[in-house]
Short mmCIF file of C-alpha atoms in Angstrom, two decimals:
data_model
loop_
_atom_site.label_atom_id
_atom_site.label_comp_id
_atom_site.label_asym_id
_atom_site.label_seq_id
_atom_site.Cartn_x
_atom_site.Cartn_y
_atom_site.Cartn_z
CA UNK A 1 11.80 38.67 -28.87
CA UNK A 2 9.45 35.67 -28.41
CA UNK A 3 10.74 35.12 -24.85
CA UNK A 4 9.97 38.74 -23.97
CA UNK A 5 6.47 38.45 -25.44
CA UNK A 6 5.85 35.25 -23.45
CA UNK A 7 7.16 36.86 -20.25
CA UNK A 8 4.80 39.82 -20.73
CA UNK A 9 1.89 37.44 -21.26
CA UNK A 10 2.74 35.59 -18.01
CA UNK A 11 2.89 38.89 -16.14
CA UNK A 12 -0.45 39.96 -17.61
CA UNK A 13 -2.11 36.70 -16.57
CA UNK A 14 -0.63 36.91 -13.07
CA UNK A 15 -1.91 40.49 -12.71
CA UNK A 16 -5.38 39.47 -13.92
CA UNK A 17 -5.49 36.62 -11.40
CA UNK A 18 -4.31 38.92 -8.61
CA UNK A 19 -6.93 41.55 -9.51
CA UNK A 20 -9.71 38.94 -9.64
CA UNK A 21 -8.68 37.52 -6.26
CA UNK A 22 -8.76 40.98 -4.65
CA UNK A 23 -12.18 41.70 -6.17
CA UNK A 24 -13.58 38.37 -4.98
CA UNK A 25 -12.05 38.74 -1.51
CA UNK A 26 -13.52 42.26 -1.20
CA UNK A 27 -16.93 41.04 -2.32
CA UNK A 28 -16.97 38.17 0.19
CA UNK A 29 -15.67 40.20 3.13
CA UNK A 30 -18.09 43.06 2.56
CA UNK A 31 -21.05 40.69 2.12
CA UNK A 32 -20.48 38.29 5.06
CA UNK A 33 -19.52 38.77 8.72
CA UNK A 34 -18.02 35.29 9.11
CA UNK A 35 -16.00 33.51 6.43
CA UNK A 36 -15.19 29.84 6.96
CA UNK A 37 -12.71 28.01 4.77
CA UNK A 38 -11.48 24.47 4.66
CA UNK A 39 -7.79 23.82 5.18
CA UNK A 40 -6.82 22.12 1.93
CA UNK A 41 -3.75 19.96 1.55
CA UNK A 42 -2.43 21.64 -1.59
CA UNK A 43 0.61 19.36 -1.76
CA UNK A 44 -1.71 16.35 -2.13
CA UNK A 45 -3.66 18.21 -4.82
CA UNK A 46 -0.40 18.86 -6.68
CA UNK A 47 0.37 15.14 -6.64
CA UNK A 48 -3.06 14.40 -8.12
CA UNK A 49 -3.37 17.23 -10.63
CA UNK A 50 0.13 18.59 -11.12
CA UNK A 51 1.50 22.13 -11.13
CA UNK A 52 -1.73 23.72 -12.31
CA UNK A 53 -2.87 23.66 -8.66
CA UNK A 54 -0.20 26.27 -7.94
CA UNK A 55 -1.69 28.46 -10.67
CA UNK A 56 -4.96 28.66 -8.75
CA UNK A 57 -3.23 30.71 -6.06
CA UNK A 58 -5.53 29.48 -3.29
CA UNK A 59 -3.02 30.26 -0.56
CA UNK A 60 -2.63 33.82 -1.87
CA UNK A 61 -6.39 34.18 -2.02
CA UNK A 62 -6.78 33.10 1.62
CA UNK A 63 -4.07 35.58 2.62
CA UNK A 64 -6.05 38.37 0.92
CA UNK A 65 -9.29 37.32 2.62
CA UNK A 66 -7.56 37.17 6.04
CA UNK A 67 -6.08 40.63 5.47
CA UNK A 68 -9.45 42.13 4.52
CA UNK A 69 -11.23 40.40 7.42
CA UNK A 70 -8.76 41.97 9.81
CA UNK A 71 -9.12 45.37 8.11
CA UNK A 72 -12.95 45.37 8.22
CA UNK A 73 -13.39 43.59 11.56
CA UNK A 74 -14.88 40.40 10.12
CA UNK A 75 -14.23 36.86 11.31
CA UNK A 76 -12.01 34.49 9.36
CA UNK A 77 -12.27 30.83 10.35
CA UNK A 78 -10.22 28.06 8.83
CA UNK A 79 -11.37 24.54 9.61
CA UNK A 80 -8.72 22.04 10.57
CA UNK A 81 -7.62 19.75 7.79
CA UNK A 82 -8.93 16.90 9.94
CA UNK A 83 -12.47 18.34 10.18
CA UNK A 84 -14.70 15.80 8.37
CA UNK A 85 -16.69 18.32 6.34
CA UNK A 86 -17.46 15.83 3.56
CA UNK A 87 -17.97 12.76 5.75
CA UNK A 88 -20.39 14.40 8.20
CA UNK A 89 -24.11 14.37 7.45
CA UNK A 90 -25.33 17.96 7.45
CA UNK A 91 -28.80 16.78 8.53
CA UNK A 92 -28.27 14.32 11.39
CA UNK A 93 -24.53 14.58 12.18
CA UNK A 94 -23.74 10.95 11.38
CA UNK A 95 -20.12 10.48 10.28
CA UNK A 96 -19.25 8.12 7.42
CA UNK A 97 -16.19 5.98 8.00
CA UNK A 98 -15.10 6.09 4.38
CA UNK A 99 -15.91 8.40 1.49
CA UNK A 100 -13.92 8.19 -1.73
CA UNK A 101 -13.09 11.34 -3.65
CA UNK A 102 -14.80 9.77 -6.67
CA UNK A 103 -18.13 9.67 -4.78
CA UNK A 104 -19.75 12.98 -5.75
CA UNK A 105 -23.07 12.35 -3.97
CA UNK A 106 -23.30 11.98 -0.20
CA UNK A 107 -25.86 9.45 1.05
CA UNK A 108 -26.37 9.20 4.80
CA UNK A 109 -26.80 5.66 6.10
CA UNK A 110 -28.52 6.97 9.22
CA UNK A 111 -31.20 9.42 8.02
CA UNK A 112 -31.20 8.73 4.27
CA UNK A 113 -30.23 12.25 3.18
CA UNK A 114 -29.00 12.35 -0.42
CA UNK A 115 -27.09 15.53 -1.28
CA UNK A 116 -24.23 16.70 -3.46
CA UNK A 117 -20.97 16.03 -1.65
CA UNK A 118 -19.68 19.61 -2.02
CA UNK A 119 -22.97 21.13 -0.89
CA UNK A 120 -22.96 18.85 2.17
CA UNK A 121 -19.41 19.94 3.00
CA UNK A 122 -20.28 23.62 2.56
CA UNK A 123 -23.26 23.31 4.93
CA UNK A 124 -21.01 21.63 7.49
CA UNK A 125 -18.37 24.36 7.13
CA UNK A 126 -21.05 27.03 7.47
CA UNK A 127 -22.35 25.35 10.62
CA UNK A 128 -18.82 25.13 12.02
CA UNK A 129 -18.29 28.83 11.35
CA UNK A 130 -21.56 29.73 13.07
CA UNK A 131 -20.65 27.58 16.06
CA UNK A 132 -17.15 28.98 16.43
CA UNK A 133 -18.29 32.57 15.99
CA UNK A 134 -21.11 32.17 18.56
CA UNK A 135 -23.80 33.22 16.08
CA UNK A 136 -26.20 30.38 16.73
CA UNK A 137 -29.72 31.27 17.81
CA UNK A 138 -30.49 27.96 19.56
CA UNK A 139 -27.38 26.73 21.37
CA UNK A 140 -29.28 23.86 22.98
CA UNK A 141 -28.96 21.85 19.75
CA UNK A 142 -26.58 18.94 19.69
CA UNK A 143 -23.58 20.05 17.68
CA UNK A 144 -23.46 19.24 14.78
CA UNK A 145 -26.48 16.92 15.00
CA UNK A 146 -29.67 18.49 13.59
CA UNK A 147 -27.92 21.83 13.27
CA UNK A 148 -29.04 23.89 10.33
CA UNK A 149 -27.96 27.50 10.36
CA UNK A 150 -28.24 30.20 7.71
CA UNK A 151 -25.45 32.80 7.37
CA UNK A 152 -27.50 35.33 9.36
CA UNK A 153 -27.88 32.94 12.32
CA UNK A 154 -31.53 31.90 11.80
CA UNK A 155 -32.40 28.27 12.27
CA UNK A 156 -33.58 26.65 9.02
CA UNK A 157 -36.24 24.00 8.56
CA UNK A 158 -34.24 22.11 5.93
CA UNK A 159 -30.53 21.89 5.15
CA UNK A 160 -31.38 22.17 1.46
CA UNK A 161 -33.16 25.44 0.62
#
């Protein structure tokens, strides 16, 4: 009886996760024309954090987003796992040689930009998506140097709104 109750609980949680992923994927695809994601090495994450990484269902989520992008005619871009989204300065394009995972703040040695590591990576992924989808207003800019693009393609004055 306890095994059956536990099995039902696992099914309920899996269904809730699946429903949430579909809702989030729908929200993102309907709101944005271009969706850019980083290719994450989930096997390496599993070695660091264990089986709970599998519970996140990131691969399933990306499958749902790809499916909806295709259905609604939106662009899905997945950056190569070798794209240096965290190591690249989102302001000047300088690339750091080394950046430990424990370093949560990105500091550029070239221009002095200090920014949260994840925000820096998200700006770089956004820029990559805009470049690959040909939605850049000023294509004369050095890529990715000094490239600041908002999701609607306008050039921004600062990488940090």
